[in-house]
mmCIF file of C-alpha atoms in Angstrom:
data_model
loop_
_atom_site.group_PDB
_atom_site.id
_atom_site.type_symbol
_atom_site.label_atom_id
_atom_site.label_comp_id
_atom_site.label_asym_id
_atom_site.label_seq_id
_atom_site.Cartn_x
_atom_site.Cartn_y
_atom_site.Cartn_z
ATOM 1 C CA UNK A 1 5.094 -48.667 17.269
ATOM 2 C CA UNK A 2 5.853 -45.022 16.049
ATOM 3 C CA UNK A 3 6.910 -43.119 18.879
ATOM 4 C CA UNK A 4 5.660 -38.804 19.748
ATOM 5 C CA UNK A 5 6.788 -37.021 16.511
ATOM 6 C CA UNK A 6 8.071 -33.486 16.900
ATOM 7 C CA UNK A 7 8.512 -30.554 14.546
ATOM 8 C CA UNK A 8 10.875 -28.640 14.022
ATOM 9 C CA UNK A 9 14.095 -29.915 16.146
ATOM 10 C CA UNK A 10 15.300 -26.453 16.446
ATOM 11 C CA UNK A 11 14.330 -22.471 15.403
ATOM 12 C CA UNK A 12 15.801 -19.765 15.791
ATOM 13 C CA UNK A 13 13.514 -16.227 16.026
ATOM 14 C CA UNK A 14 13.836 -12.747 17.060
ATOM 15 C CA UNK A 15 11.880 -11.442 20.344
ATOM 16 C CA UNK A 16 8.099 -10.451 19.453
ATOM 17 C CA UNK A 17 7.782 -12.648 16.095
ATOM 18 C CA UNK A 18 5.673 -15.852 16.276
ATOM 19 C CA UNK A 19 6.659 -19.486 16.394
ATOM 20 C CA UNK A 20 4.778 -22.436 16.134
ATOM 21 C CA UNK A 21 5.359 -26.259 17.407
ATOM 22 C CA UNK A 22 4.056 -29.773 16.355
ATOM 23 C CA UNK A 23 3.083 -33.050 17.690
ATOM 24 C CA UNK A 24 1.579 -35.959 16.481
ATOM 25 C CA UNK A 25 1.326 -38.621 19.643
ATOM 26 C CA UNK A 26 1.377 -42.518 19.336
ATOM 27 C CA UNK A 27 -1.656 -43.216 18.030
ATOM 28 C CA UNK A 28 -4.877 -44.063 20.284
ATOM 29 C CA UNK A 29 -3.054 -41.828 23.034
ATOM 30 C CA UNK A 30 -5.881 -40.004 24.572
ATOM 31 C CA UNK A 31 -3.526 -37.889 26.733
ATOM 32 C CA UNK A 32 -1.205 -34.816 25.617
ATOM 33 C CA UNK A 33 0.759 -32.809 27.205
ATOM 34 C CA UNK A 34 3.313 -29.542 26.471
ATOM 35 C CA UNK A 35 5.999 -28.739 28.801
ATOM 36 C CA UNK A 36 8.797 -26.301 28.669
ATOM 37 C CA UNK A 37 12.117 -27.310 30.422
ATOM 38 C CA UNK A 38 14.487 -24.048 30.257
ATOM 39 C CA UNK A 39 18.639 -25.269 30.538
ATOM 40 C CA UNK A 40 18.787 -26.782 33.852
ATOM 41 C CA UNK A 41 15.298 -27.343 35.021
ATOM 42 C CA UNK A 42 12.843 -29.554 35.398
ATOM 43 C CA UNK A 43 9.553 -29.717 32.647
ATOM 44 C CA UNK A 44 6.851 -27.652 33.631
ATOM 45 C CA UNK A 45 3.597 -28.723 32.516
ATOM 46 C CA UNK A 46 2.275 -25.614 29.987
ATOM 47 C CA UNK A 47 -1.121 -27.840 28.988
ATOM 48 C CA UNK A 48 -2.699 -31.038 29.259
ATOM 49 C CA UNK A 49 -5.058 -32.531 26.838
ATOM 50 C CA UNK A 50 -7.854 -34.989 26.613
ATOM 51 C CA UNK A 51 -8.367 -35.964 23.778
ATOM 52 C CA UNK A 52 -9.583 -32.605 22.054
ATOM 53 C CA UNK A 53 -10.586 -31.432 25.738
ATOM 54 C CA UNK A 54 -8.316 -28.910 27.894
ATOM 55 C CA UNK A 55 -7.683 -30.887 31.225
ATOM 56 C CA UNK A 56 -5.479 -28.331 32.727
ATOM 57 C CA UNK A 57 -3.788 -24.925 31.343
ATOM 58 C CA UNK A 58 -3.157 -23.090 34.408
ATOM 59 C CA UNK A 59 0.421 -22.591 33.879
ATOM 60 C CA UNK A 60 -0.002 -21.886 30.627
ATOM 61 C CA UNK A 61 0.949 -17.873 29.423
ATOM 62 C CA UNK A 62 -2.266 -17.654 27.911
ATOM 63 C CA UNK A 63 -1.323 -13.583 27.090
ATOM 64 C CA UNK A 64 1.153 -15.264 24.345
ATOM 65 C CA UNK A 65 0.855 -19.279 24.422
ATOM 66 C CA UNK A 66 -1.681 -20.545 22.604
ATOM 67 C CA UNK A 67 -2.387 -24.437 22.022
ATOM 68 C CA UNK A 68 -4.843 -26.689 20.926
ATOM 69 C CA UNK A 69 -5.613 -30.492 19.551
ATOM 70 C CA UNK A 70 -7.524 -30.820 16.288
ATOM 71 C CA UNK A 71 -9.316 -33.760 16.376
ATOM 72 C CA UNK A 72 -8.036 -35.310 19.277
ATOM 73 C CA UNK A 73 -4.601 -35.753 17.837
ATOM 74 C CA UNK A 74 -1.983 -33.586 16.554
ATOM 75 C CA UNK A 75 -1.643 -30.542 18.623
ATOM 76 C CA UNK A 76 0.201 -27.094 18.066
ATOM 77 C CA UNK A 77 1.498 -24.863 20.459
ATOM 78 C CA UNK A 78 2.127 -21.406 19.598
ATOM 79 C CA UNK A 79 3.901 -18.183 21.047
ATOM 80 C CA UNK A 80 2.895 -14.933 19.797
ATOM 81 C CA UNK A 81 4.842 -12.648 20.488
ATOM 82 C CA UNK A 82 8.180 -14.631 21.390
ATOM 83 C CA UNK A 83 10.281 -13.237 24.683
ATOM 84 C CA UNK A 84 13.972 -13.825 25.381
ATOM 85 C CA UNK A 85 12.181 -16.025 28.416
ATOM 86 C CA UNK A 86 11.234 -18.212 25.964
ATOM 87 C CA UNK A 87 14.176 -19.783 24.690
ATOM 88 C CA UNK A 88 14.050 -23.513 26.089
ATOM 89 C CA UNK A 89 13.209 -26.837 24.736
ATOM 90 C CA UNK A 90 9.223 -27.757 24.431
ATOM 91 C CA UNK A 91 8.412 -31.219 25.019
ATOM 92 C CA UNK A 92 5.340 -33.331 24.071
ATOM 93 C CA UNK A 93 4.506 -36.384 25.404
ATOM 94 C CA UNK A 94 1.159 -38.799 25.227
ATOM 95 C CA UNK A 95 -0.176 -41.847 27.360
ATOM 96 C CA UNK A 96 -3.008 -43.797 27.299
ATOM 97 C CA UNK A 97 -5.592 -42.043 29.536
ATOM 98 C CA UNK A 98 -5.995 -43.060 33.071
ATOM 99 C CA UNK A 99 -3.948 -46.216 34.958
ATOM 100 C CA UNK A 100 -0.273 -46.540 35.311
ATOM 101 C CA UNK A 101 0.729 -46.554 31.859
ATOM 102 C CA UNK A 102 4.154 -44.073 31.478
ATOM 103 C CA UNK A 103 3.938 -41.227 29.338
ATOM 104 C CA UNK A 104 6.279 -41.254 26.119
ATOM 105 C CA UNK A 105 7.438 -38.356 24.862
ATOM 106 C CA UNK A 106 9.044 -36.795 21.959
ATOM 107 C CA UNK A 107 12.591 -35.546 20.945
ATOM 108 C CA UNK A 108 11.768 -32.000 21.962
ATOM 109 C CA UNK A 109 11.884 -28.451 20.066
ATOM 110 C CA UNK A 110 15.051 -26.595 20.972
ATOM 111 C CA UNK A 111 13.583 -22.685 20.937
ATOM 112 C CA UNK A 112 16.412 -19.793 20.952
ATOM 113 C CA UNK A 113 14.947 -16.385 20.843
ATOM 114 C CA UNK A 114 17.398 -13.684 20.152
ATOM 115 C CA UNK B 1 -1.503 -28.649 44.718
ATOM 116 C CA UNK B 2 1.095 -31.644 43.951
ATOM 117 C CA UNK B 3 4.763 -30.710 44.153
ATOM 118 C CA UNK B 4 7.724 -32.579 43.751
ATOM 119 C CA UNK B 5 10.716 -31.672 45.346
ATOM 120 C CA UNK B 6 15.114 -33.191 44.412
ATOM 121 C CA UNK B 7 17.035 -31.804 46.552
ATOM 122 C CA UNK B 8 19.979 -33.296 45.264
ATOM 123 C CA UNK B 9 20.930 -31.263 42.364
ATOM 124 C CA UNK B 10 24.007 -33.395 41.487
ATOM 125 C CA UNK B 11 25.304 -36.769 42.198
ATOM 126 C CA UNK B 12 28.232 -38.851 41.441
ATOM 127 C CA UNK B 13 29.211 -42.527 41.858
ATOM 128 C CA UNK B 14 32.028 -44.770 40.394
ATOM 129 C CA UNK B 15 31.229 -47.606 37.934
ATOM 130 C CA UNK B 16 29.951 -50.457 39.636
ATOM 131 C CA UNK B 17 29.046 -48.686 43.113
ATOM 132 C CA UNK B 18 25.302 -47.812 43.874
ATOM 133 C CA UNK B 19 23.681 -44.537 44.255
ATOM 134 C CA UNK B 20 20.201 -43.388 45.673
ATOM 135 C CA UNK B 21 18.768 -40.391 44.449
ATOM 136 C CA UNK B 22 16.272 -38.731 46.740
ATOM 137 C CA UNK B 23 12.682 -37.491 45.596
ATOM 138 C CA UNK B 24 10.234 -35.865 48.053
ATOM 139 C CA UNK B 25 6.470 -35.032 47.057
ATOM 140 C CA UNK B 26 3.354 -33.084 48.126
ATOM 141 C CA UNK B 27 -0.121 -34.534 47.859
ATOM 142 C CA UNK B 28 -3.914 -34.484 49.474
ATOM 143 C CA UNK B 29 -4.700 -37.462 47.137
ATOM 144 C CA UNK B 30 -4.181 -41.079 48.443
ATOM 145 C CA UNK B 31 -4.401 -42.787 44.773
ATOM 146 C CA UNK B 32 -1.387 -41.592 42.069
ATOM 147 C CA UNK B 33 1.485 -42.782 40.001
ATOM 148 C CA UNK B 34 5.364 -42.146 40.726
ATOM 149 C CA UNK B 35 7.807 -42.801 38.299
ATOM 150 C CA UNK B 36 11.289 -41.651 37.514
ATOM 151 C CA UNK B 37 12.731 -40.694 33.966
ATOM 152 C CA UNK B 38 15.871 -40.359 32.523
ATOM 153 C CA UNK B 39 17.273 -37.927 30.173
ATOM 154 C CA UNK B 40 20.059 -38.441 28.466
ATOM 155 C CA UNK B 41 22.381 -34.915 26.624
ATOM 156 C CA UNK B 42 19.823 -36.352 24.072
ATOM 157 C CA UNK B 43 16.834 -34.708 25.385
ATOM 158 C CA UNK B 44 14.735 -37.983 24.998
ATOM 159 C CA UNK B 45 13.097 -38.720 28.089
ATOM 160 C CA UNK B 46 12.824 -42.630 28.988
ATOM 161 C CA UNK B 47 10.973 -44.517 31.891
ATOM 162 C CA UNK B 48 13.114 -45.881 34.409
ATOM 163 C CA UNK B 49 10.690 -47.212 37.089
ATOM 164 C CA UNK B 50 7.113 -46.817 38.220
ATOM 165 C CA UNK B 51 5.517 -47.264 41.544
ATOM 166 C CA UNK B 52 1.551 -47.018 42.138
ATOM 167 C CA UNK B 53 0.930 -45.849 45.463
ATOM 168 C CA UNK B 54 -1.604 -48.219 46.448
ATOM 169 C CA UNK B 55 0.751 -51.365 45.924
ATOM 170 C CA UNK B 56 3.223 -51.739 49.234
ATOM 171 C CA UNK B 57 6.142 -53.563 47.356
ATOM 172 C CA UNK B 58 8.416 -51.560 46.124
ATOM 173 C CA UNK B 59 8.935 -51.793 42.428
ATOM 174 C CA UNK B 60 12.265 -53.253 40.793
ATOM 175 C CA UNK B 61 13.857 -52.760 37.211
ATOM 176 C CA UNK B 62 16.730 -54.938 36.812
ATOM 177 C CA UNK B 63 19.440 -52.611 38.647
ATOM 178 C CA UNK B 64 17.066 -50.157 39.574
ATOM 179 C CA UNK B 65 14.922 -50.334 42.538
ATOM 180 C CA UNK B 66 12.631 -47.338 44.579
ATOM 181 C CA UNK B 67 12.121 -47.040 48.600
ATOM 182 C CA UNK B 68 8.731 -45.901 48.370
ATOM 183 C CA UNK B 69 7.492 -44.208 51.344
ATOM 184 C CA UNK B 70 4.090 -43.393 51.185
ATOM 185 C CA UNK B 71 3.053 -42.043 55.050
ATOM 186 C CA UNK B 72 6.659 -39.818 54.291
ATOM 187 C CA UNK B 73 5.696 -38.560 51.039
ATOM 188 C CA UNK B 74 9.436 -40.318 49.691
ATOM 189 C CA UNK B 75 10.479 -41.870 46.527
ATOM 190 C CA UNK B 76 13.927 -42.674 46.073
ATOM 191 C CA UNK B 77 15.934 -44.410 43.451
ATOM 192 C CA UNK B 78 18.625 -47.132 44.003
ATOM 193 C CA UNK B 79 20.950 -47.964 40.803
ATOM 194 C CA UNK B 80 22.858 -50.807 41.881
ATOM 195 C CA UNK B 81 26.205 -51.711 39.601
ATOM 196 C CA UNK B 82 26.436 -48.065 38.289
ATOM 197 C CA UNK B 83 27.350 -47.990 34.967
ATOM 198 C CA UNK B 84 28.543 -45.287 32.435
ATOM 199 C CA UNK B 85 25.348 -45.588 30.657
ATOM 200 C CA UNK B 86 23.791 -44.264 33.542
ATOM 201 C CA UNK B 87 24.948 -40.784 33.554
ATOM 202 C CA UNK B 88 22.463 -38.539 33.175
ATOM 203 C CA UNK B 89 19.914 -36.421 33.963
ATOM 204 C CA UNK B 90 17.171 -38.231 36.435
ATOM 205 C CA UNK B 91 13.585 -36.613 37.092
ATOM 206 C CA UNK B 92 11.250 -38.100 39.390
ATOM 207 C CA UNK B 93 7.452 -37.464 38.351
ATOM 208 C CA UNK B 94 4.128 -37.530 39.990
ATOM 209 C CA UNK B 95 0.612 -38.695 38.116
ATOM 210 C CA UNK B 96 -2.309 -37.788 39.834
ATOM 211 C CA UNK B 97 -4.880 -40.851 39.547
ATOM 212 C CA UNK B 98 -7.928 -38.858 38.894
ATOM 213 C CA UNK B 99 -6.809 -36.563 36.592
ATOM 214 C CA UNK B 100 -3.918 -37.763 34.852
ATOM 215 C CA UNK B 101 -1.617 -34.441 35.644
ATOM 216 C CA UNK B 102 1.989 -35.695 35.313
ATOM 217 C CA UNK B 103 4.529 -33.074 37.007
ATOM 218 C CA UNK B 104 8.319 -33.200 37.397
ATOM 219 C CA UNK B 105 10.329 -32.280 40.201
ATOM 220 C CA UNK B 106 13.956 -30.165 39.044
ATOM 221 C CA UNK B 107 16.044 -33.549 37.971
ATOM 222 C CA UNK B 108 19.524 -34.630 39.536
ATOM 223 C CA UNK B 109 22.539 -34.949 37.715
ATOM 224 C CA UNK B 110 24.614 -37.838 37.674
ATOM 225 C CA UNK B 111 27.964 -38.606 36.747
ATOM 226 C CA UNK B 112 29.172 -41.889 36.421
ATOM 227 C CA UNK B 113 33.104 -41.917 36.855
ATOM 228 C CA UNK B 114 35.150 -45.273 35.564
#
């Protein structure tokens, strides 16, 4: 099966412009999340989905993050404006909702803001 | 709230030895998910193992094995035969069984020397 599909690998921006992020989970993957693992760290979850449902957001920037799942599939996540803070690699990952099953995730977006 | 704590932020072990890498966790729930994941310089996060808490065994992977310790909150990982594939960064995760949240503790390190 097709695995989490993330665009762009990597982008480059200037403090206070915008950037956007996609993912399109496996399909019939009722669960998405967004983390953001900075160099060294462990992924912090940013927002979890339900299908098009929030489940949780409350580490989520919500002063400059924005996200949301159209549909109940593909999901953006956007900063507006970027900080230098910024800069580390956003994750998405999906599961099957509920039960054991292991969430897969994606190949990650690599954000340096300069 | 559910933490998860590694306090072992690197590790090494020689090819063919074993290693246990240590994971802690914080929960009022008696029902969740553990797992630990493996990321490679690639970035691409992978299942290694996967405990639910309500089963007593502990699970088994091949070379990899967990001591899960559910009245001590503990969750450790045992990779027996080491091998250079194994280097890497290793994050243990907790998935709450009610509400799907899946959270990472900071990752361990480990080298792998021939």
């Amino acid at each position: 099966e097709a695995g989490v599909a993330q665009s762009p690998r990597y982008k480059i921006i200037e403090k206070r412009q915008s950037v956007a992020f996609w993912c399109n989970p496996i399909s019939g993957h009722a669960t998405l999340y967004w983390y953001q693992q900075i160099l060294g760290q462990g992924p912090k979850l940013l927002i979890q989905f339900q299908n098009n449902g929030v489940v949780d957001d409350s580490q989520l920037p919500k002063d400059r993050f924005s996200a949301e799942r159209l549909k109940g599939v593909d999901s953006t996540l956007k900063i507006q404006p970027a900080k230098l803070e910024d800069s580390a690699v956003y994750l998405c990952a999906s599961s099957l909702a509920l039960g054991p099953t292991e969430a897969f995730f994606g190949q990650g977006t690599r954000l340096t803001v300069v | 709230a559910q933490t998860v704590t590694q306090s072992q932020p690197e590790m090494s072990v020689q090819e063919a030895e074993t290693v246990t890498l240590s994971c802690t966790y914080d929960t009022s729930e008696s029902d969740y998910y553990l797992f630990w994941y493996k990321q490679p310089p690639s970035r691409q996060m992978i299942l290694v193992i996967r405990q639910e808490a309500y089963k007593q065994q502990n699970a088994t992977e091949n070379r990899f094995s967990v001591n899960f310790q559910k009245a001590a909150k503990s969750f450790s990982l045992k990779i027996s035969d080491s091998q250079l594939g194994d280097a890497a960064m290793y994050f243990c995760a907790y998935r709450s069984f009610s509400t799907d949240k899946l959270i990472f503790g900071t990752g361990t390190r480990l080298q792998v020397f021939p």
